[in-house]
Amino acid sequence: MRIVLLGAPGAGKGTQAKKLIEKFGIPQISTGDLLRAAVAEGTELGKEAKSYMDKGELVPDSVVLGMVEERLGRDDCKDGYILDGFPRNTAQAEALDEMLDKMGMPLDAALNVDVPTEDLMKRLTGRRTCEQCGQMYNVYFNPPAEEGKCDKCGGTLFQRDDDKEETITKRLEVYREQTEPLIDYYRQKGILKTVTGTGAIDEIFTRVVETLGAA
Ligand code: AMP
């Protein structure tokens, strides 16, 4: 299964991707995660990326494309992959098509996780991540048993720098302007699938699997 996950920030792409990994045993390639890892390591690429990420803007295509190409070339992508948070604009989508054609592993589907705008803000401002195991919570919809502490491993929960309110507004604006047009891009290619991303995580996942099964 070779898929791209589309959807606004906060639509739950990352959460669904993690469940798809468990079920199908294929890797998730999240450009956001790759960039955050580079920032944490303090690499040159990370330093460049951070200034854009903190403002809620897109990191330049040249940075992201190189990273994705390297990752897709690894052995574990041979049986499929889930691209999460990439592509983010038409130029990236076109570059991806070219890259995948060359590699002989074109996309099967682009899955759009559709969530009403009014829900996105709460999802993003409420989001917390465990610094040890990466488990995600939401203080409004899916809080941990003990505030600030991971249920799974006891690690400390943190809020991403770019989940602060000012940055979120910018990220949603960037999404509308640059990423949303990709829904039409993939519709025209005949591989767009859409699921409603509201309700319980497991319910959404059932819909995701059914929708992809029809792919
Ligand atoms: P995410 O975790 O996918 O919401 O990404 C967090 C931030 O990383 C975004 O707001 C961008 O600044 C940057 N980023 C992630 N993926 C991309 C991409 N494909 N192209 C450009 N910037 C990206």
XYZ file of C-alpha atoms and ligand atoms in Angstrom:
238
model
C 0.000 0.000 0.000
C 1.463 3.305 -1.100
C -0.460 6.266 0.182
C -0.367 9.968 0.868
C -2.349 11.310 3.818
C -3.934 14.688 3.217
C -5.739 16.888 5.697
C -5.397 20.111 7.668
C -3.033 20.379 10.640
C -4.898 18.719 13.504
C -6.997 16.458 11.257
C -5.404 13.425 12.915
C -3.193 12.251 10.051
C -0.360 11.296 12.404
C -2.651 9.305 14.685
C -4.189 7.376 11.798
C -0.772 6.833 10.220
C 0.472 5.214 13.439
C -2.483 2.832 13.406
C -1.884 1.986 9.744
C 1.738 1.135 10.543
C 0.608 -1.296 13.258
C -1.929 -2.965 10.986
C 0.008 -3.148 7.734
C 3.631 -3.087 8.887
C 4.677 -0.369 6.459
C 6.619 2.746 7.463
C 5.183 6.193 8.055
C 7.198 8.974 6.527
C 6.302 12.182 8.306
C 8.246 15.201 7.052
C 7.208 17.062 10.222
C 8.768 14.308 12.389
C 11.901 14.184 10.218
C 12.271 17.959 10.488
C 11.695 17.972 14.254
C 14.361 15.269 14.614
C 16.805 17.432 12.617
C 15.947 20.414 14.832
C 16.513 18.332 17.991
C 19.876 17.117 16.676
C 20.878 20.683 15.860
C 22.004 19.855 12.297
C 22.447 22.634 9.697
C 19.258 21.477 8.013
C 17.484 21.559 11.376
C 18.628 25.101 12.102
C 17.395 26.302 8.738
C 14.077 24.491 9.107
C 13.358 25.751 12.629
C 13.022 29.392 11.624
C 10.220 28.485 9.209
C 8.538 25.990 11.516
C 8.371 28.429 14.424
C 6.505 30.867 12.202
C 4.112 28.208 10.916
C 5.452 28.568 7.375
C 6.523 25.816 5.011
C 10.189 24.839 4.973
C 11.655 25.345 1.440
C 10.852 22.542 -1.022
C 14.538 21.853 -1.727
C 15.120 20.877 1.929
C 12.073 18.651 2.203
C 12.407 16.927 -1.179
C 15.953 15.748 -0.520
C 14.889 14.341 2.827
C 11.915 12.462 1.368
C 13.880 11.035 -1.557
C 16.524 9.666 0.778
C 13.878 8.119 3.034
C 11.849 6.543 0.204
C 15.013 4.952 -1.150
C 15.481 2.821 1.961
C 14.667 -0.894 1.893
C 11.722 -0.746 4.277
C 9.691 1.265 1.726
C 9.750 -1.502 -0.890
C 6.436 -2.988 0.285
C 4.720 0.351 0.760
C 4.760 3.558 2.735
C 2.510 6.186 4.258
C 3.464 9.756 3.496
C 2.200 12.036 6.253
C 2.477 15.813 5.933
C 4.022 15.559 2.490
C 3.378 16.819 -0.154
C 2.281 20.231 1.136
C 2.020 22.145 -2.156
C 1.652 21.465 -5.877
C 5.380 21.721 -6.593
C 6.077 19.006 -3.997
C 3.282 16.818 -5.393
C 4.706 17.067 -8.910
C 8.228 16.364 -7.684
C 6.918 13.359 -5.745
C 5.169 11.925 -8.814
C 8.384 12.214 -10.774
C 10.438 10.637 -7.988
C 8.030 7.716 -7.559
C 7.807 7.105 -11.301
C 11.576 6.790 -11.433
C 11.569 4.433 -8.466
C 8.750 2.404 -10.021
C 6.479 2.691 -6.992
C 3.626 5.094 -7.818
C 0.884 6.037 -5.360
C -2.198 3.842 -4.902
C -4.248 6.470 -3.110
C -4.360 9.918 -1.566
C -6.500 9.763 1.548
C -8.024 13.046 2.669
C -8.932 13.151 6.371
C -11.681 15.743 6.473
C -12.366 17.653 9.721
C -14.476 20.849 10.098
C -12.389 23.992 10.729
C -14.040 24.698 14.095
C -12.755 21.383 15.490
C -9.177 21.898 14.325
C -8.288 24.722 16.725
C -9.206 22.714 19.866
C -7.437 19.661 18.553
C -4.248 21.616 17.957
C -4.173 23.771 21.089
C -5.055 20.703 23.201
C -2.427 18.427 21.670
C 0.302 17.027 23.946
C 3.032 14.487 23.115
C 5.064 12.213 25.387
C 8.715 13.187 25.218
C 9.774 9.574 25.765
C 7.543 7.369 23.632
C 5.792 9.846 21.302
C 2.284 8.826 22.430
C -0.173 11.630 21.683
C -2.936 13.010 23.893
C -5.431 15.834 23.798
C -6.315 17.692 26.978
C -9.918 18.170 25.725
C -10.700 14.902 23.949
C -8.211 12.287 25.112
C -6.522 13.431 28.336
C -4.000 11.282 30.222
C -5.128 9.798 33.562
C -2.684 12.071 35.384
C -2.143 15.590 34.047
C 1.139 16.056 32.194
C 2.130 12.379 32.471
C 2.058 9.611 29.855
C -0.291 6.680 30.649
C 1.903 4.256 28.723
C 5.402 5.006 29.994
C 5.114 7.719 32.665
C 7.080 10.196 30.500
C 6.481 13.933 30.627
C 4.035 15.408 28.134
C 4.936 18.516 26.180
C 3.272 20.911 23.765
C 4.936 21.377 20.384
C 6.321 24.897 19.885
C 4.230 25.289 16.760
C 1.001 24.253 18.525
C 0.797 27.666 20.233
C -2.202 29.726 19.159
C -0.487 32.358 16.941
C 1.443 29.742 14.998
C -1.628 27.553 14.587
C -3.564 30.358 12.895
C -0.716 30.771 10.421
C -0.423 27.013 9.803
C -4.135 26.769 9.015
C -3.825 29.719 6.615
C -0.838 28.090 4.884
C -2.845 24.862 4.637
C -5.809 26.587 2.938
C -3.615 28.447 0.485
C -0.995 25.860 -0.411
C -2.020 22.354 0.623
C -5.787 22.206 0.135
C -5.449 22.514 -3.668
C -3.839 19.050 -3.580
C -7.291 17.561 -2.968
C -8.177 18.558 -6.540
C -4.749 17.542 -7.789
C -5.292 13.940 -6.646
C -8.980 13.948 -7.584
C -7.964 14.711 -11.141
C -5.519 11.818 -11.050
C -8.387 9.579 -9.970
C -6.794 8.374 -6.723
C -8.492 10.633 -4.145
C -10.343 8.964 -1.249
C -12.007 10.955 1.526
C -12.907 9.974 5.088
C -14.634 12.034 7.744
C -12.103 12.553 10.515
C -14.514 13.232 13.388
C -15.572 10.842 16.157
C -13.530 8.318 18.133
C -10.039 7.440 16.881
C -10.944 3.766 16.368
C -14.137 4.638 14.504
C -12.180 6.869 12.156
C -9.642 4.102 11.673
C -12.359 1.625 10.692
C -13.503 4.114 8.051
C -9.905 4.611 6.875
C -9.354 0.881 6.393
C -12.703 0.426 4.605
C -12.001 3.357 2.322
C -8.506 2.128 1.497
C -9.771 -1.412 0.996
C -11.863 -0.070 -1.820
C -8.742 1.485 -3.304
P 3.581 18.813 10.715
O 4.080 18.040 11.867
O 3.355 17.964 9.484
O 2.370 19.653 11.037
O 4.745 19.845 10.298
C 5.222 20.836 11.179
C 5.950 21.910 10.398
O 7.056 21.343 9.680
C 5.113 22.626 9.327
O 4.363 23.689 9.865
C 6.206 23.110 8.373
O 6.883 24.239 8.873
C 7.194 21.952 8.402
N 6.873 20.935 7.370
C 6.440 19.645 7.556
N 6.266 19.009 6.401
C 6.580 19.898 5.422
C 6.581 19.854 4.003
N 6.203 18.747 3.326
N 6.994 20.966 3.333
C 7.377 22.070 3.983
N 7.376 22.195 5.314
C 6.979 21.127 6.043
